[in-house]
Each structure stands twice: as structure tokens, then as C-alpha cells.
Coordinates of N, CA, C and O in Angstrom, one line a residue:
P1 N 87.9 108.7 87.3 CA 89.0 109.5 87.5 C 88.7 111.0 87.3 O 87.9 111.3 86.4
L2 N 89.4 111.8 88.1 CA 89.3 113.3 87.9 C 90.1 113.6 86.5 O 90.9 113.0 86.1
S3 N 89.5 114.8 85.9 CA 90.2 115.1 84.8 C 91.5 115.9 85.0 O 91.6 116.4 86.2
P4 N 92.4 116.1 84.0 CA 93.7 116.8 84.4 C 93.5 118.2 84.9 O 94.1 118.9 85.6
E5 N 92.4 118.8 84.2 CA 92.1 120.2 84.5 C 91.5 120.5 86.0 O 92.0 121.3 86.6
D6 N 90.7 119.4 86.4 CA 90.2 119.5 87.7 C 91.3 119.3 88.8 O 91.5 120.0 89.8
V7 N 92.3 118.4 88.5 CA 93.5 118.1 89.4 C 94.3 119.4 89.3 O 94.7 119.8 90.5
K8 N 94.4 120.0 88.3 CA 95.4 121.2 88.2 C 94.8 122.4 89.0 O 95.5 123.0 89.9
R9 N 93.4 122.5 88.9 CA 92.8 123.6 89.7 C 92.8 123.2 91.1 O 93.2 124.2 92.0
L10 N 92.6 122.1 91.6 CA 92.6 121.8 92.9 C 94.0 121.8 93.6 O 94.2 122.3 94.6
R11 N 94.9 121.4 92.8 CA 96.3 121.4 93.1 C 96.8 122.8 93.4 O 97.5 123.2 94.5
V12 N 96.4 123.8 92.6 CA 96.9 125.2 92.7 C 96.2 125.9 94.0 O 96.9 126.4 94.8
Q13 N 95.0 125.6 94.2 CA 94.4 126.1 95.4 C 94.7 125.4 96.6 O 95.0 126.1 97.7
L14 N 94.9 124.2 96.8 CA 95.3 123.5 97.9 C 96.8 123.7 98.3 O 97.2 123.7 99.5
L15 N 97.7 123.7 97.2 CA 99.1 123.9 97.5 C 99.3 125.3 98.2 O 100.1 125.5 99.1
E16 N 98.7 126.4 97.8 CA 98.7 127.6 98.4 C 98.3 127.5 99.9 O 99.1 128.1 100.8
L17 N 97.1 126.8 100.2 CA 96.6 126.7 101.5 C 97.7 125.9 102.3 O 98.1 126.3 103.5
Y18 N 98.3 124.8 101.9 CA 99.2 123.9 102.6 C 100.6 124.7 102.8 O 101.0 124.7 103.9
T19 N 101.0 125.5 101.8 CA 102.2 126.2 101.9 C 102.1 127.3 103.0 O 103.0 127.5 103.9
D20 N 101.0 128.1 102.9 CA 100.7 129.1 103.9 C 100.7 128.6 105.3 O 101.3 129.2 106.2
T21 N 100.0 127.5 105.4 CA 99.9 126.8 106.7 C 101.1 126.4 107.3 O 101.5 126.6 108.5
L22 N 102.0 125.7 106.5 CA 103.3 125.1 106.9 C 104.3 126.4 107.3 O 105.0 126.2 108.2
K23 N 104.2 127.5 106.6 CA 104.9 128.7 106.8 C 104.6 129.2 108.2 O 105.5 129.6 109.0
N24 N 103.3 129.4 108.5 CA 102.8 129.8 109.7 C 103.2 128.9 110.9 O 103.8 129.6 111.8
W25 N 103.2 127.7 110.7 CA 103.5 126.8 111.8 C 105.0 126.9 111.9 O 105.5 126.6 113.2
A26 N 105.8 126.9 110.9 CA 107.3 127.0 111.0 C 107.7 128.2 112.0 O 108.7 128.0 112.7
S27 N 106.9 129.3 111.9 CA 107.4 130.4 112.8 C 106.9 130.1 114.3 O 107.5 130.8 115.2
Q28 N 106.1 129.1 114.5 CA 105.7 128.9 115.9 C 106.4 127.5 116.6 O 106.4 127.5 117.8
F29 N 106.9 126.6 115.7 CA 107.5 125.5 116.1 C 109.0 125.7 116.5 O 109.6 126.2 115.7
K30 N 109.6 124.9 117.4 CA 110.8 124.9 117.8 C 111.5 123.8 116.8 O 110.9 122.9 116.4
P31 N 112.9 124.0 116.5 CA 113.5 123.0 115.7 C 113.4 121.6 116.2 O 113.5 121.6 117.6
G32 N 113.2 120.7 115.5 CA 113.2 119.3 116.0 C 111.7 118.9 116.3 O 111.4 117.6 116.5
T33 N 110.7 119.8 116.2 CA 109.4 119.5 116.4 C 108.8 118.5 115.3 O 109.1 119.0 114.1
R34 N 108.2 117.5 115.6 CA 107.6 116.7 114.6 C 106.1 116.9 114.4 O 105.5 117.1 115.4
L35 N 105.6 116.8 113.2 CA 104.1 116.8 113.1 C 103.8 115.8 112.0 O 104.6 115.4 111.0
C36 N 102.5 115.4 112.1 CA 101.8 114.4 111.0 C 101.0 115.3 110.2 O 100.3 116.2 110.6
L37 N 101.0 115.0 108.9 CA 100.2 115.8 108.1 C 99.6 114.8 107.0 O 100.3 114.0 106.4
C38 N 98.4 115.0 106.5 CA 97.8 114.2 105.5 C 97.6 115.2 104.3 O 97.0 116.3 104.4
S39 N 98.2 114.8 103.2 CA 98.2 115.7 101.9 C 97.3 115.0 100.7 O 97.4 113.7 100.7
P40 N 96.3 115.5 100.1 CA 95.7 114.9 99.0 C 96.5 114.3 97.9 O 97.3 114.8 97.5
V41 N 95.9 113.0 97.4 CA 96.4 112.7 96.2 C 95.2 112.3 95.2 O 94.1 111.9 95.9
W42 N 95.3 112.6 94.0 CA 94.0 112.3 93.4 C 94.2 111.3 92.2 O 95.2 111.1 91.6
R43 N 93.2 110.5 92.0 CA 93.2 109.3 91.1 C 92.9 110.0 89.7 O 91.9 110.6 89.6
T44 N 93.9 109.7 88.8 CA 93.6 110.3 87.3 C 93.8 109.1 86.4 O 94.1 108.1 86.8
A45 N 93.5 109.4 85.1 CA 93.7 108.3 84.2 C 95.3 107.9 84.1 O 95.6 106.7 83.6
K46 N 96.0 108.7 84.5 CA 97.5 108.4 84.4 C 98.0 107.9 85.9 O 99.3 107.9 86.0
G47 N 97.1 107.7 86.8 CA 97.5 107.2 88.2 C 97.3 108.2 89.2 O 96.7 109.2 88.9
W48 N 97.8 107.9 90.3 CA 97.7 108.8 91.4 C 98.6 110.0 91.4 O 99.8 109.9 91.1
Q49 N 98.0 111.2 91.6 CA 98.8 112.5 91.3 C 98.9 113.1 92.9 O 97.8 113.5 93.2
P50 N 100.0 113.4 93.5 CA 100.3 114.0 94.7 C 100.0 115.5 94.6 O 100.1 115.9 93.5
L51 N 99.7 116.1 95.7 CA 99.6 117.6 95.8 C 101.0 118.2 95.4 O 101.0 119.2 94.6
G52 N 102.1 117.5 95.8 CA 103.4 118.2 95.4 C 104.1 119.0 96.5 O 105.0 119.7 96.3
I53 N 103.6 118.9 97.7 CA 104.1 119.5 98.9 C 105.5 119.0 99.3 O 106.3 119.6 99.8
V54 N 105.7 117.8 99.1 CA 107.0 117.2 99.6 C 108.0 117.9 98.9 O 109.1 118.1 99.6
D55 N 108.1 118.4 97.7 CA 109.2 119.0 97.0 C 109.5 120.5 97.6 O 110.5 120.9 97.6
L56 N 108.5 121.0 98.3 CA 108.6 122.3 98.7 C 109.0 122.4 100.3 O 109.4 123.4 100.8
L57 N 109.1 121.3 100.8 CA 109.4 121.1 102.4 C 110.6 121.8 102.8 O 110.7 122.6 103.8
P58 N 111.8 121.6 102.2 CA 113.1 122.2 102.6 C 113.0 123.8 102.6 O 113.4 124.4 103.5
D59 N 112.3 124.3 101.5 CA 112.1 125.8 101.6 C 111.2 126.3 102.5 O 111.2 127.4 102.9
L60 N 110.3 125.4 103.0 CA 109.3 125.9 104.1 C 109.9 125.6 105.6 O 109.2 125.9 106.6
G61 N 111.0 124.9 105.7 CA 111.6 124.8 107.0 C 111.4 123.4 107.5 O 111.5 123.3 108.7
Y62 N 111.2 122.4 106.7 CA 110.8 121.1 107.2 C 111.5 120.1 106.5 O 112.1 120.2 105.3
T63 N 111.8 118.9 107.1 CA 112.5 117.7 106.5 C 111.4 116.6 106.7 O 110.8 116.5 107.7
L64 N 111.3 115.8 105.6 CA 110.4 114.7 105.4 C 111.1 113.5 106.2 O 112.3 113.2 105.9
V65 N 110.4 112.9 107.3 CA 111.0 111.8 107.8 C 111.0 110.6 107.1 O 109.9 110.2 106.4
Q66 N 112.0 109.8 107.0 CA 112.3 108.7 106.2 C 112.0 107.4 107.0 O 112.6 107.3 108.0
F67 N 111.1 106.7 106.6 CA 110.9 105.4 107.3 C 111.9 104.2 106.9 O 112.4 104.3 105.7
T68 N 112.1 103.3 107.6 CA 113.0 102.2 107.3 C 112.4 101.3 106.5 O 113.1 100.8 105.4
Y69 N 111.0 100.9 106.5 CA 110.5 99.8 105.7 C 109.3 100.3 104.9 O 108.7 99.6 104.2
A70 N 109.2 101.5 104.6 CA 108.3 102.2 103.6 C 108.8 103.4 102.9 O 109.7 104.0 103.6
D71 N 108.4 103.6 101.7 CA 108.9 104.8 101.2 C 108.1 106.0 101.6 O 106.9 106.0 101.2
S72 N 108.6 107.0 102.3 CA 107.9 108.1 102.8 C 107.2 109.0 101.8 O 106.1 109.5 102.0
K73 N 107.6 109.0 100.6 CA 106.9 109.6 99.6 C 105.8 109.2 98.9 O 104.9 109.7 98.3
T74 N 105.7 107.8 99.1 CA 104.5 107.1 98.4 C 103.6 106.4 99.5 O 102.8 105.5 99.1
L75 N 103.6 106.9 100.7 CA 102.7 106.2 101.7 C 101.3 106.8 101.5 O 101.1 108.0 102.0
V76 N 100.6 106.2 101.0 CA 99.0 106.6 100.7 C 98.0 105.7 101.3 O 98.1 104.5 101.3
Y77 N 97.0 106.4 101.9 CA 95.8 105.8 102.4 C 94.8 106.0 101.4 O 94.6 107.2 101.1
R78 N 94.0 105.0 101.1 CA 92.8 105.2 100.1 C 91.9 104.0 100.3 O 92.4 102.8 100.6
R79 N 90.6 104.1 100.1 CA 89.7 103.0 99.9 C 89.5 102.7 98.4 O 89.7 103.5 97.5
P80 N 89.0 101.4 98.1 CA 88.7 101.1 96.9 C 87.7 102.0 96.2 O 86.9 102.5 96.9
N81 N 87.9 102.3 94.9 CA 87.0 103.2 94.2 C 87.1 104.7 94.8 O 86.1 105.4 94.4
Q82 N 88.0 105.0 95.5 CA 88.0 106.4 95.9 C 88.7 107.3 94.9 O 89.8 106.8 94.3
F83 N 88.4 108.5 94.7 CA 89.0 109.4 93.8 C 90.1 110.3 94.5 O 91.0 110.7 93.8
V84 N 89.9 110.5 95.7 CA 90.9 111.2 96.6 C 91.5 110.3 97.7 O 90.6 109.9 98.4
G85 N 92.7 110.2 97.7 CA 93.4 109.5 98.9 C 94.2 110.4 99.7 O 94.0 111.6 99.4
R86 N 94.9 109.9 100.6 CA 95.7 110.8 101.4 C 97.1 110.4 101.5 O 97.4 109.2 101.9
Q87 N 98.1 111.2 101.2 CA 99.4 110.9 101.5 C 99.8 111.3 102.9 O 99.6 112.3 103.3
L88 N 100.3 110.3 103.6 CA 100.6 110.5 105.1 C 102.2 110.8 105.1 O 103.1 110.2 104.6
L89 N 102.3 112.0 105.7 CA 103.6 112.6 105.9 C 103.9 112.9 107.4 O 103.1 113.4 108.1
I90 N 105.3 112.6 107.8 CA 105.8 113.0 109.0 C 107.0 114.0 108.7 O 107.8 113.6 108.1
L91 N 106.8 115.2 109.4 CA 107.8 116.1 109.1 C 108.5 116.6 110.4 O 107.9 116.4 111.4
T92 N 109.7 117.0 110.2 CA 110.4 117.5 111.4 C 110.7 119.0 111.0 O 111.3 119.3 109.9
K93 N 110.5 119.9 112.1 CA 110.9 121.2 111.8 C 112.4 121.5 111.8 O 113.0 120.9 112.8
Q94 N 112.9 122.0 110.8 CA 114.4 122.4 110.8 C 114.9 123.3 111.8 O 114.2 124.3 112.1

């Protein structure tokens, strides 16, 4: 598993990249536009740690689509023994 320091460093760098990208897209998309996004999650000694972009979505102009039979916040794709997985997100532009 990655160290907490490695995850913190990666999270800071990537959160800025994802935030800037979503802000840029928000200025180009019409309200109601849907998009799919993969966000990294890291395996640590304390379990899987997400990027944290979901909590920022309302401020960026997006809503997380809620699924009927799956928890949208914990939908993660990963392979066995993988250190980085992908949180699958479907967003709607507000």
C-alpha cells in the first residue's frame, strides 16, 4: 500500500488538476449535460482513499448522479493487488 505521505502528495496535485478541468468544462457545458469521469482511489493501510472530488462537485457546478442499485460514492473499479483504482462518477452539469 502507498504511504499516507504519498497519498497526500498525489491528492493535492490531482485534486487541483481535476478541479481546474471541471471548472473549465462547466463554462462550456449546457445545464443538464452529463459526463462520465474516473477519479483515482489509492489503497493504503487504512483502506481505499478517494481523491475527494465528490465533496467539491456542488461548488464546481455539478451534481453526482445517484444510482438505484449501487452507491454512487463508492463505485470503484480495481484489479486484485492494484494500488490505484478508479472511482466511476457520472455527473450532471447544474
